[in-house]
Amino acid sequence: MQSDISSELDKVIASNHPDPFQVLGPHVLEDDPSSIIVRAFIPLADSVRIVSQGQKRYMYKMRKEGLFEIIVDNDAQAYDYFFEATCCNKDIRIFHDPYLFPVQLSDYDQHLFNQGCHYNIYEKIGAHIREINGIKGCIFRVWAPNARRASVIGNFNYWDGRCHQMRNVGSSGIWEIFIPGICQGEIYKYEIKTSQGNIIEKSDPFQFHGELPPKSASVVWAIDDYKWEDQAWLKKRERTSLADQPFSIYEVHAGSWQRDPANPERQPNFVELAETLIPYVKRMGFTHIEFMPIMEHTREESLGYHSSGYYSVTSRYGLPQDFMYFVDKCHQNDIGVILDWSPSNFPPDGHSLVKFDGTSLYEHGDSVQSDYPEPQLLQFNYGRKEVVNYLIANGLFWLDKFHVDGIRINNVTSILYPGSEGSQKITPAHKEDIDAIEFIKHLNSIIHKYYPDAALIAEESNSFYGITQPVDQGGLGFDFKWNLAWKNDVLSYFCRDPFYRKYHHNNLIFPLHYSFTERHILPFTHHDVVNGKGSFLEKMPGDQWQRFANLRALYLFLWTYPGKKMLFMGGEFGQYSGWNFKSSLDWHLLEESPYHLSLQHYLENLNDIYRANSPLWESDHDPEGFQWLDIRNVDNSIIAYSRFNRDRSSHIICLLNLTPQLHHEYKVGVPEEMSYRELLSTDRAEYGGSDVYNSEIMEAKDEPYAGAPYHVVISVPPLAGVILQPLKS
């Protein structure tokens, strides 16, 4: 038996023991049950005293490497002790024995995680401040099934992985240790000894907070202490469905929306953004803010899409509670919050998920090329249940702990078709990943089970069937899909000189053929203005007046076409240059040119009209809610259409003239014989136009025109759109 103990102690000293609790801490002597032996491995200690019931006794240094032991009476007080260690640098450290505490993770928790269905696993794995038997500290858990040894390292143990070696809990692959005295703000990492004997340091995949990059240590942080005041919003959200509500999204990069001119290098935190961004979005009339990824990431050039800390808000923008405060204030102002999320792949940051325990644990091991100037990315292994659990629980985490209202999943195409990252076209070599498809279905089903009112949005560039069909009907279960094909066709059209637009008239007409195949969001996003692509204003042809006129017409088409709305920040006031994540938007333009201020005012009014008129959003996904009125006036590049609400009790007429030609006495078909008034002309002087509009009430004539049984006669302004509203009798 003595040789067995000696062998086990050798493993501890060599940092190779899968369960150092077997020999460290208190153990009843087999040949003398009235006594216990207490062992401690403190490599940096010259001497150690055990202190119990006010008595202090020196422990015997049985190994020069720092192994100490002492035999004490086995009574009720024997387990109530702490150590006083004199370190080799003469520091004296007082601490409770971390090897005194039994396993805290239940067998059931282990089983659920290994089966891939522990949906709040973030409450168990990671670093959690706890009190056990009256002793305060932090319990650490990490999943590293192929590691020879796992330890917690930090300033508290001089970053020495020998000091706090963890136990491997059962066959789960989870390692655990409770370290007394660790409190909020302590930085730490995991030191992993691989099966080959290599030592690697990793940040916590479940960290709630991390050091400011480029530093990469995790930070012990509690996130359950925030007092929420958004109950009214959450109850309202339960009663409504975004599918038949106004849904107008303002896409934001938190670090570059608006910086302090006095310190333009500093990125704002979420408390500051709450005081500036929220009032602005409310004034502009958007219903939701969508943030580009705010999860921790190392490289700013990735724009957050290469996450290294999936469970932590990047420390660039403050503390986790700062983001909770922001979301809370949004909800109190009737604004929803959507997060971009990237479960498709992750970067090969050495401190993060890659080769986490020395093996391809989270990843397939196959690399895929990034769109950004970054090293190759790694695809998640969707065939591994624990990896699927990690990702699904992460989606739930942001809804649970941060009360966000939806998640937009980045690049679903690369999830469904491994190796297609950055591809605009799926080739025969890009085969569907069955495990990935099941992951998506599992994810959406579980999120809808626990948060049925949350919006799940897919960015999917292929024509995969049933993106927004329910899972039980053979679909993937998303609520909305970005209509990228519509966006590409429409932008391609509007970027052309008006003289040539008649040759591309079908760009505006054909997209209706697929507009109702899914529940769509019409996305004008950061993708369209990054990496030298130019701003939305820059894309428009013509001189300054024509560019702004074209942009106003484009936005009217976006806001009146079937589908929910999305616009990237800066587009609302006509940002001149393409977006640069390293600097603030060009807010000074609002003071330098009336065109920018007028465009901003126009977007504000357009959002107001959108929210106030149910035909523009109630039947977005129903072909009965849309009717072409005129698509044949190709030479003049004019189109007209009508939008209806659900029961067709109300409608709106929209007309777009996409050449600089002014038309008077122009016939517009209408579906009913009644009076109409002009609700909006994008050519009004207050918006920067030439001020052609229709001030008089228009009476419908009982004479068919184009695709309608009646018509009205109006003046059609140049490069502009108009909205007509029926007058109720």
XYZ file of C-alpha atoms in Angstrom:
729
model
C 0.000 0.000 0.000
C 2.849 2.370 0.863
C 4.360 1.849 -2.582
C 0.954 2.585 -4.127
C 0.705 5.886 -2.240
C 4.258 6.729 -3.214
C 3.442 6.071 -6.856
C 0.336 8.257 -6.670
C 2.305 11.053 -5.037
C 4.911 10.785 -7.783
C 2.150 11.449 -10.304
C 1.030 14.528 -8.384
C 4.575 15.867 -8.196
C 5.005 15.231 -11.912
C 1.616 16.894 -12.568
C 0.282 13.762 -14.212
C -2.489 12.717 -11.853
C -6.062 12.612 -13.190
C -7.428 12.913 -9.634
C -4.969 14.399 -7.124
C -7.800 14.403 -4.561
C -7.055 10.702 -4.061
C -3.899 11.552 -2.140
C -4.070 15.279 -1.331
C -6.318 16.778 1.327
C -7.616 14.837 4.370
C -7.734 11.007 4.316
C -8.597 8.575 7.104
C -5.728 6.229 7.913
C -6.603 2.655 7.047
C -4.741 1.184 9.997
C -5.961 3.869 12.423
C -9.476 5.229 11.693
C -9.172 7.562 14.672
C -6.578 9.588 12.768
C -6.443 11.362 9.449
C -3.500 12.351 7.309
C -3.564 15.720 5.584
C -1.337 16.179 2.540
C -0.627 19.350 0.598
C 1.438 19.878 -2.529
C 2.713 23.464 -2.414
C 5.763 23.571 -4.684
C 6.779 27.125 -3.841
C 6.614 26.695 -0.065
C 9.605 26.337 2.261
C 7.356 25.483 5.201
C 3.656 24.978 5.860
C 1.607 25.180 9.060
C -1.832 23.723 9.491
C -4.115 25.903 11.623
C -7.200 24.449 13.292
C -9.194 25.598 16.303
C -6.618 28.268 17.013
C -3.761 25.770 17.077
C -0.886 25.973 14.623
C 1.281 22.939 13.789
C 4.099 22.543 11.306
C 3.586 19.979 8.554
C 6.324 17.540 7.614
C 8.010 18.220 4.270
C 8.110 14.665 2.962
C 9.329 15.541 -0.540
C 11.718 18.290 -1.545
C 9.401 19.215 -4.443
C 6.976 20.712 -1.910
C 4.883 17.823 -0.629
C 3.809 18.257 3.009
C 1.814 16.058 5.380
C 0.633 15.799 8.956
C -1.405 13.312 11.012
C -4.164 14.719 13.241
C -7.004 13.280 15.293
C -10.094 12.309 13.354
C -12.773 14.377 15.049
C -15.390 16.922 14.093
C -12.844 19.740 14.094
C -10.253 17.899 12.045
C -11.728 19.058 8.745
C -11.980 22.683 9.812
C -8.489 23.883 9.003
C -6.456 26.142 6.776
C -2.830 26.431 5.733
C -0.223 29.066 6.458
C 2.639 28.711 3.981
C 5.973 30.500 3.906
C 7.017 30.683 0.274
C 10.566 30.654 -1.054
C 10.332 34.415 -1.638
C 9.409 34.774 2.077
C 5.790 35.691 1.268
C 3.346 34.208 3.756
C 0.123 32.925 2.261
C -2.932 31.826 4.230
C -5.546 29.740 2.454
C -8.034 26.932 2.817
C -7.179 23.564 1.367
C -8.740 23.226 -2.139
C -8.484 19.419 -1.811
C -10.831 19.384 1.182
C -13.994 19.609 -0.925
C -15.825 16.704 -2.588
C -17.022 16.678 -6.201
C -19.677 19.337 -6.735
C -20.812 18.449 -10.263
C -23.631 15.932 -10.234
C -23.701 12.768 -12.304
C -26.855 14.062 -13.962
C -25.122 17.269 -15.083
C -22.295 15.215 -16.535
C -24.706 12.919 -18.338
C -26.719 15.768 -19.876
C -23.588 17.494 -21.126
C -22.160 14.355 -22.688
C -25.528 13.789 -24.375
C -25.494 17.317 -25.770
C -28.622 18.549 -24.008
C -27.506 20.454 -20.902
C -28.937 23.733 -22.110
C -27.788 25.834 -19.162
C -24.365 24.222 -18.936
C -22.925 27.742 -18.569
C -24.232 27.598 -14.986
C -21.931 24.644 -14.332
C -18.789 24.797 -16.475
C -16.462 27.779 -16.250
C -15.649 29.870 -13.182
C -18.447 30.398 -10.642
C -18.197 32.212 -7.348
C -19.623 29.937 -4.659
C -19.734 29.375 -0.918
C -19.229 25.770 0.220
C -19.489 24.832 3.892
C -19.248 28.496 4.830
C -16.073 29.020 2.795
C -16.190 31.510 -0.083
C -14.265 30.874 -3.253
C -14.610 29.961 -6.895
C -15.344 26.614 -8.482
C -13.615 26.023 -11.787
C -14.631 23.460 -14.384
C -13.279 22.838 -17.858
C -13.988 20.233 -20.510
C -10.741 18.637 -21.690
C -11.378 14.892 -22.070
C -8.045 14.076 -23.716
C -5.831 16.016 -21.316
C -3.399 14.227 -19.063
C -3.809 16.985 -16.499
C -5.658 20.291 -16.106
C -4.831 23.077 -13.647
C -6.038 26.568 -12.828
C -3.295 29.190 -12.948
C -3.217 32.848 -12.012
C -1.537 35.447 -9.850
C -2.859 33.574 -6.805
C -0.442 30.688 -7.482
C 2.300 32.496 -9.421
C 0.933 30.965 -12.660
C 2.300 27.614 -11.578
C 0.230 24.735 -12.947
C 1.479 22.358 -10.263
C -0.359 24.210 -7.501
C -4.052 23.779 -8.310
C -4.307 20.535 -10.224
C -7.923 19.649 -10.993
C -9.725 16.332 -10.738
C -11.155 14.551 -13.768
C -14.802 14.033 -12.872
C -15.998 10.553 -13.784
C -15.873 9.785 -17.482
C -17.351 13.120 -18.530
C -14.083 14.711 -19.552
C -14.826 17.609 -17.193
C -12.174 18.716 -14.702
C -13.113 20.474 -11.456
C -11.592 22.249 -8.468
C -12.942 24.650 -5.842
C -10.329 27.227 -4.862
C -11.175 29.051 -1.631
C -10.499 32.759 -1.449
C -10.810 33.456 -5.188
C -13.169 36.369 -5.714
C -14.486 38.628 -8.452
C -11.867 40.200 -10.682
C -9.237 37.484 -10.336
C -7.557 36.653 -13.639
C -6.909 33.046 -14.550
C -6.264 30.526 -17.290
C -6.255 26.766 -17.568
C -2.959 24.981 -17.938
C -3.436 21.799 -19.928
C -0.943 18.964 -20.143
C -1.705 17.099 -23.330
C -1.510 13.352 -23.787
C 1.870 13.934 -25.448
C 3.111 15.773 -22.354
C 3.067 19.262 -23.875
C 1.989 22.186 -21.703
C -0.491 24.707 -23.175
C -2.343 27.615 -21.583
C -5.965 28.301 -22.465
C -8.510 30.943 -21.603
C -11.840 29.661 -20.331
C -14.292 28.771 -23.146
C -17.081 29.645 -20.698
C -15.564 32.868 -19.368
C -18.058 35.624 -18.543
C -15.396 38.321 -18.743
C -11.873 38.590 -20.107
C -8.856 40.824 -20.148
C -8.711 43.641 -22.659
C -7.106 42.301 -25.863
C -4.351 41.692 -26.789
C -4.183 40.185 -23.299
C -6.083 36.917 -23.181
C -6.591 35.760 -19.594
C -10.094 35.092 -18.308
C -11.555 37.062 -15.415
C -13.665 35.606 -12.617
C -16.938 37.516 -12.847
C -20.474 37.085 -11.511
C -23.280 38.099 -13.874
C -26.420 37.369 -11.841
C -26.454 40.552 -9.770
C -28.025 42.946 -12.286
C -31.518 44.227 -11.376
C -33.602 44.253 -14.539
C -36.406 46.755 -15.128
C -37.681 45.560 -18.512
C -40.575 43.364 -17.381
C -43.144 45.390 -19.342
C -41.170 44.928 -22.566
C -40.752 41.182 -22.057
C -44.485 40.745 -21.433
C -45.259 42.773 -24.542
C -42.797 40.653 -26.532
C -44.611 37.494 -25.444
C -47.881 38.772 -26.896
C -46.614 39.786 -30.342
C -44.984 38.198 -33.356
C -42.433 40.136 -35.370
C -43.673 38.445 -38.526
C -46.751 40.694 -38.560
C -45.294 43.710 -36.753
C -43.146 46.630 -37.932
C -39.539 45.466 -37.851
C -36.976 48.083 -38.828
C -33.380 47.269 -37.865
C -30.485 49.684 -37.390
C -27.240 47.714 -37.713
C -24.438 49.002 -35.497
C -20.772 48.390 -34.854
C -20.527 49.476 -31.235
C -16.920 50.617 -31.424
C -17.262 52.972 -34.372
C -20.790 54.362 -34.266
C -19.858 57.578 -32.485
C -16.569 58.244 -30.729
C -15.563 61.172 -28.589
C -14.005 63.784 -30.927
C -11.633 64.749 -28.118
C -10.343 61.155 -27.914
C -11.141 59.466 -31.237
C -8.988 56.405 -30.524
C -11.094 55.345 -27.530
C -14.095 53.123 -28.153
C -17.242 53.917 -26.142
C -18.566 51.529 -23.524
C -22.174 50.396 -23.369
C -23.111 52.801 -20.581
C -22.023 55.688 -22.790
C -23.804 54.206 -25.796
C -26.987 53.964 -23.746
C -26.915 57.741 -23.359
C -26.312 58.475 -27.058
C -27.321 55.572 -29.310
C -30.665 54.748 -27.692
C -32.169 58.280 -27.939
C -30.931 58.506 -31.518
C -32.453 55.200 -32.599
C -35.711 56.074 -30.865
C -35.824 59.447 -32.589
C -35.081 57.885 -35.965
C -37.947 55.426 -35.528
C -36.094 52.112 -35.836
C -37.684 49.294 -33.869
C -34.482 47.311 -33.236
C -30.734 47.665 -32.940
C -28.634 44.834 -34.321
C -25.058 44.715 -33.068
C -22.260 43.196 -35.027
C -20.666 40.570 -32.758
C -19.888 41.851 -29.276
C -18.460 38.533 -28.064
C -14.809 38.630 -27.067
C -12.420 38.505 -30.013
C -8.715 39.049 -30.473
C -8.497 40.706 -33.888
C -10.526 43.834 -34.477
C -10.062 43.326 -38.231
C -12.448 40.374 -37.991
C -15.167 42.854 -36.921
C -16.024 40.458 -34.086
C -16.958 37.534 -36.330
C -13.935 35.497 -35.219
C -14.972 34.976 -31.620
C -12.535 33.696 -29.028
C -14.826 34.066 -26.004
C -18.367 33.056 -26.881
C -19.779 33.669 -23.390
C -18.260 37.083 -22.711
C -18.983 40.589 -23.933
C -15.728 41.981 -25.275
C -14.022 44.057 -22.616
C -13.481 46.752 -25.258
C -17.003 47.933 -24.447
C -16.917 47.562 -20.668
C -18.266 45.030 -18.195
C -21.011 42.435 -18.775
C -23.320 44.512 -16.575
C -22.732 47.506 -18.847
C -24.281 45.614 -21.739
C -27.144 44.457 -19.509
C -27.743 48.120 -18.659
C -27.800 48.990 -22.361
C -30.319 46.260 -23.225
C -32.447 47.212 -20.233
C -32.552 50.850 -21.334
C -33.401 49.825 -24.895
C -36.354 47.821 -23.671
C -37.538 50.668 -21.488
C -37.546 52.782 -24.663
C -39.408 50.166 -26.751
C -36.335 49.188 -28.745
C -35.340 45.567 -29.278
C -31.764 44.270 -29.406
C -30.460 41.625 -31.811
C -26.980 40.115 -31.700
C -24.876 38.837 -34.551
C -23.539 35.398 -33.641
C -20.978 33.272 -35.443
C -21.226 29.548 -34.609
C -19.864 28.613 -38.033
C -16.163 28.740 -37.264
C -13.523 30.177 -34.985
C -9.957 31.504 -35.345
C -6.824 29.523 -34.462
C -5.959 31.805 -31.550
C -3.536 29.814 -29.416
C -5.221 30.797 -26.146
C -8.717 29.869 -27.309
C -10.566 26.797 -28.620
C -8.124 25.421 -31.176
C -6.534 22.083 -30.124
C -7.932 22.841 -26.703
C -6.702 19.709 -24.942
C -4.029 18.908 -27.490
C -6.550 17.351 -29.867
C -9.148 18.677 -32.306
C -11.751 18.954 -29.582
C -14.049 21.736 -30.766
C -13.013 21.687 -34.423
C -13.159 19.252 -37.289
C -9.496 19.946 -37.859
C -10.120 21.110 -41.422
C -9.518 24.778 -42.160
C -11.696 27.057 -44.248
C -10.636 30.355 -45.766
C -11.848 33.623 -44.244
C -13.221 36.651 -46.081
C -10.985 38.830 -43.923
C -7.160 39.102 -43.960
C -6.869 36.551 -41.171
C -5.329 33.127 -40.650
C -7.427 30.180 -41.654
C -10.556 29.489 -39.651
C -11.666 26.233 -38.106
C -15.081 24.638 -38.515
C -16.900 23.489 -35.387
C -17.380 19.742 -35.087
C -21.175 19.523 -35.188
C -20.986 15.750 -34.898
C -19.717 15.978 -31.323
C -22.502 16.270 -28.783
C -20.548 18.345 -26.285
C -19.622 20.878 -28.994
C -23.247 21.135 -30.063
C -24.165 21.607 -26.395
C -21.567 24.386 -26.066
C -23.059 26.277 -29.010
C -26.758 25.761 -28.286
C -26.284 26.757 -24.654
C -24.411 29.832 -25.880
C -27.366 30.926 -27.996
C -29.651 30.495 -24.996
C -27.132 32.270 -22.753
C -27.518 35.633 -24.496
C -31.301 35.397 -24.335
C -31.242 34.281 -20.698
C -28.593 36.447 -19.070
C -28.735 39.519 -21.316
C -32.422 39.560 -22.350
C -31.608 40.080 -26.036
C -34.535 39.798 -28.415
C -32.992 37.827 -31.218
C -29.920 36.306 -32.784
C -28.703 36.697 -36.348
C -26.556 33.698 -37.277
C -23.668 34.693 -39.474
C -22.880 32.769 -42.654
C -25.281 29.862 -42.297
C -24.117 28.749 -45.737
C -20.673 27.840 -44.403
C -22.311 25.815 -41.625
C -24.471 23.847 -44.036
C -21.734 23.481 -46.647
C -18.295 23.103 -44.995
C -15.503 24.708 -46.959
C -17.771 27.325 -48.551
C -16.597 30.267 -46.408
C -16.535 33.344 -48.603
C -18.008 31.518 -51.593
C -20.809 33.185 -53.500
C -21.691 29.969 -55.252
C -22.000 26.453 -53.893
C -20.216 23.942 -56.082
C -20.761 20.173 -56.266
C -17.669 19.784 -54.055
C -19.480 21.598 -51.252
C -21.629 18.833 -49.856
C -24.228 19.390 -47.178
C -23.060 18.533 -43.686
C -25.778 16.342 -42.157
C -24.478 16.935 -38.642
C -24.559 20.698 -39.237
C -28.138 20.538 -40.493
C -29.159 18.627 -37.384
C -27.301 21.165 -35.235
C -29.236 24.056 -36.799
C -32.551 22.267 -36.327
C -31.679 21.364 -32.745
C -30.567 24.923 -32.010
C -33.681 26.583 -33.399
C -36.036 24.055 -31.813
C -34.551 24.503 -28.355
C -34.374 28.290 -28.527
C -38.003 28.435 -29.682
C -38.952 26.052 -26.887
C -37.529 28.273 -24.164
C -37.883 31.650 -25.925
C -40.704 31.348 -28.473
C -40.792 35.119 -28.925
C -37.090 35.453 -29.817
C -36.188 36.225 -33.438
C -33.810 33.774 -35.123
C -32.364 35.204 -38.322
C -30.255 33.443 -40.948
C -27.708 34.972 -43.264
C -27.834 32.340 -45.981
C -26.564 33.048 -49.494
C -27.594 29.791 -51.126
C -31.101 28.548 -51.917
C -31.247 25.918 -49.215
C -34.835 24.754 -48.879
C -36.966 25.709 -45.916
C -34.738 28.131 -44.027
C -37.782 29.673 -42.321
C -40.004 26.616 -42.396
C -40.702 25.021 -38.981
C -38.506 22.078 -38.099
C -41.504 19.756 -37.762
C -42.390 20.613 -41.373
C -38.968 19.749 -42.741
C -37.401 23.202 -42.471
C -34.500 24.608 -40.472
C -36.737 26.597 -38.135
C -35.458 30.166 -38.523
C -37.910 33.051 -38.184
C -36.334 35.196 -40.907
C -33.770 34.984 -43.662
C -31.745 37.789 -45.201
C -32.945 38.307 -48.778
C -29.464 38.711 -50.237
C -30.572 38.017 -53.802
C -33.090 40.892 -53.639
C -30.471 43.210 -52.185
C -27.926 42.330 -54.874
C -30.404 42.792 -57.721
C -31.735 46.087 -56.396
C -28.335 47.598 -55.595
C -27.053 46.530 -59.005
C -29.976 48.380 -60.594
C -29.675 51.574 -58.555
C -25.919 51.783 -59.117
C -26.487 52.152 -62.860
C -26.840 55.395 -64.737
C -30.596 56.119 -65.139
C -30.153 56.100 -68.926
C -29.329 52.385 -68.828
C -31.792 51.310 -66.175
C -34.474 50.419 -68.698
C -32.239 47.598 -69.865
C -32.215 46.150 -66.350
C -35.862 46.659 -65.446
C -36.164 42.996 -64.547
C -33.864 43.556 -61.547
C -36.819 45.206 -59.830
C -39.495 42.816 -61.090
C -38.013 39.331 -60.969
C -37.215 39.218 -57.194
C -40.937 39.015 -56.434
C -40.841 35.417 -57.708
C -38.899 34.378 -54.612
C -39.935 37.087 -52.155
C -42.560 34.887 -50.494
C -40.649 31.592 -50.485
C -39.225 32.536 -47.062
C -39.906 35.142 -44.388
C -37.388 37.751 -45.460
C -35.425 40.664 -44.082
C -34.214 43.137 -46.723
C -30.615 43.768 -45.627
C -28.565 46.835 -46.466
C -25.676 45.940 -44.170
C -22.022 46.501 -43.358
C -21.176 43.903 -46.023
C -22.148 46.481 -48.655
C -19.908 49.305 -47.421
C -16.767 47.583 -46.069
C -13.423 46.737 -47.659
C -13.440 49.509 -50.238
C -16.962 48.920 -51.526
C -17.946 52.546 -50.900
C -20.921 53.906 -49.013
C -24.531 53.609 -50.162
C -24.353 57.243 -51.264
C -21.139 56.642 -53.212
C -22.779 53.794 -55.104
C -25.457 56.092 -56.511
C -24.788 57.630 -59.963
C -24.854 61.293 -60.927
C -23.979 64.568 -59.269
C -24.592 65.326 -55.612
C -28.290 66.158 -56.071
C -28.889 63.018 -58.137
C -27.024 60.796 -55.698
C -29.182 61.896 -52.786
C -32.336 61.652 -54.938
C -31.409 58.107 -55.963
C -30.694 57.152 -52.369
C -34.042 58.506 -51.169
C -35.803 56.501 -53.886
C -33.814 53.383 -52.982
C -34.835 53.695 -49.344
C -38.480 54.157 -50.285
C -38.300 50.920 -52.292
C -36.661 49.170 -49.322
C -39.249 50.416 -46.823
C -42.283 49.635 -49.000
C -41.251 46.300 -50.509
C -42.385 43.049 -48.803
C -39.945 42.090 -46.067
C -38.584 43.506 -42.842
C -36.101 46.380 -43.045
C -32.411 46.672 -42.209
C -29.973 49.553 -42.685
C -26.348 49.853 -41.625
C -25.368 52.850 -39.530
C -24.396 55.957 -41.472
C -26.696 55.081 -44.342
C -29.436 57.161 -42.785
C -27.567 60.449 -43.235
C -25.537 59.652 -46.349
C -22.091 58.716 -45.080
C -19.794 59.702 -47.938
C -16.959 57.234 -47.512
C -17.122 53.492 -46.981
C -17.157 52.251 -43.412
C -13.932 52.113 -41.392
C -14.213 50.218 -38.111
C -11.241 52.138 -36.699
C -12.962 55.521 -36.690
C -16.288 57.142 -35.947
C -18.992 57.773 -38.503
C -18.726 61.165 -40.228
C -21.248 62.970 -38.047
C -19.704 66.304 -39.003
C -21.419 65.973 -42.402
C -24.724 66.874 -40.753
C -23.302 70.309 -39.976
C -21.483 70.808 -43.262
C -24.189 70.059 -45.844
C -27.988 70.379 -45.749
C -28.287 67.292 -47.963
C -27.140 64.991 -45.160
C -29.417 66.547 -42.577
C -32.336 66.393 -45.014
C -31.689 62.704 -45.738
C -31.625 61.978 -42.022
C -34.923 63.821 -41.598
C -36.350 61.829 -44.518
C -35.395 58.481 -42.929
C -36.976 59.591 -39.688
C -40.246 60.378 -41.477
C -40.057 57.203 -43.561
C -39.804 55.097 -40.414
C -42.739 56.974 -38.900
C -44.865 56.278 -41.985
C -43.758 52.650 -42.003
C -44.746 52.020 -38.391
C -48.062 53.857 -38.710
C -49.344 51.966 -41.770
C -50.075 48.276 -41.324
C -50.120 47.493 -45.093
C -46.367 48.072 -45.065
C -45.647 45.287 -42.563
C -48.666 43.165 -41.630
C -48.576 40.935 -44.728
C -44.872 40.966 -45.494
C -44.796 37.227 -46.070
C -48.131 36.780 -47.815
C -48.352 37.209 -51.597
C -51.912 38.450 -51.117
C -50.424 41.520 -49.450
C -48.725 42.723 -52.650
C -49.991 43.639 -56.115
C -48.140 45.041 -59.099
C -49.987 47.998 -60.588
C -47.560 48.919 -63.355
C -44.401 47.088 -64.421
C -44.540 47.728 -68.190
C -43.316 51.303 -68.353
C -39.800 50.103 -69.061
C -38.684 53.068 -71.173
C -39.412 55.498 -68.355
C -38.140 53.133 -65.621
C -41.353 53.552 -63.638
C -42.958 50.913 -61.447
C -46.060 51.018 -59.254
C -47.478 48.560 -56.751
C -49.901 48.288 -53.887
C -49.426 46.882 -50.377
C -52.372 45.499 -48.358
C -52.853 44.665 -44.714
C -53.942 41.198 -43.599
C -57.689 41.503 -44.203
C -57.217 43.923 -47.139
C -59.200 46.578 -45.319
C -56.402 49.054 -45.940
C -53.799 49.579 -48.634
C -50.964 51.830 -49.774
C -49.958 52.795 -53.325
C -46.254 53.154 -54.130
C -44.709 54.535 -57.322
C -41.050 54.909 -58.259
C -39.694 57.032 -61.127
C -36.063 56.080 -61.558
C -35.022 58.555 -64.252
C -34.558 62.347 -63.970
C -37.624 62.899 -66.202
C -40.528 64.805 -64.649
C -44.016 63.549 -65.594
C -47.259 65.506 -65.241
C -50.764 64.102 -65.692
C -49.437 60.614 -65.123
C -51.907 57.779 -64.636
C -51.429 55.458 -61.682
C -53.601 52.402 -61.260
C -55.397 51.961 -57.945
C -57.351 48.962 -56.616
C -60.415 50.845 -55.343
C -62.639 53.694 -56.452
C -62.039 56.212 -53.685
C -60.155 59.387 -52.825
C -56.392 59.366 -52.330
C -53.851 61.754 -50.870
C -50.109 61.842 -51.184
C -48.580 60.543 -47.979
C -44.973 61.018 -49.044
C -42.919 62.385 -51.916
C -39.183 61.806 -51.706
C -38.750 64.946 -53.833
C -40.025 67.358 -51.177
C -37.736 70.328 -50.544
C -37.462 69.431 -46.868
C -35.767 66.197 -47.956
C -33.404 67.932 -50.406
C -35.525 67.425 -53.525
C -36.894 69.737 -56.218
C -40.210 69.978 -54.378
C -42.494 68.290 -56.891
C -45.405 66.806 -55.011
C -49.171 66.401 -55.133
C -50.995 68.636 -52.690
C -54.523 68.052 -53.940
C -56.837 65.172 -53.124
C -57.015 62.713 -56.043
C -60.278 61.052 -57.017
C -60.050 57.595 -58.537
C -61.511 57.368 -62.031
C -63.624 54.375 -63.025
C -61.273 53.426 -65.819
C -58.795 50.541 -65.764
C -55.139 51.308 -66.100
C -52.215 48.876 -66.280
C -52.955 46.160 -63.741
C -55.674 47.980 -61.792
C -59.431 48.548 -62.271
C -59.206 52.299 -61.480
C -56.634 55.046 -61.706
C -55.700 58.474 -60.413
C -53.705 61.193 -62.154
C -50.631 62.639 -60.436
C -47.413 64.533 -61.033
C -44.405 62.217 -60.854
C -41.213 63.877 -59.569
C -37.780 63.047 -61.049
C -35.632 60.303 -59.487
C -38.200 59.929 -56.771
C -40.920 57.869 -55.211
C -44.364 58.706 -53.937
C -46.720 56.968 -51.539
C -50.472 57.426 -51.921
C -52.899 56.712 -49.122
C -56.659 56.165 -49.530
C -58.907 58.499 -47.601
C -61.453 56.648 -45.542
C -65.004 57.900 -45.947
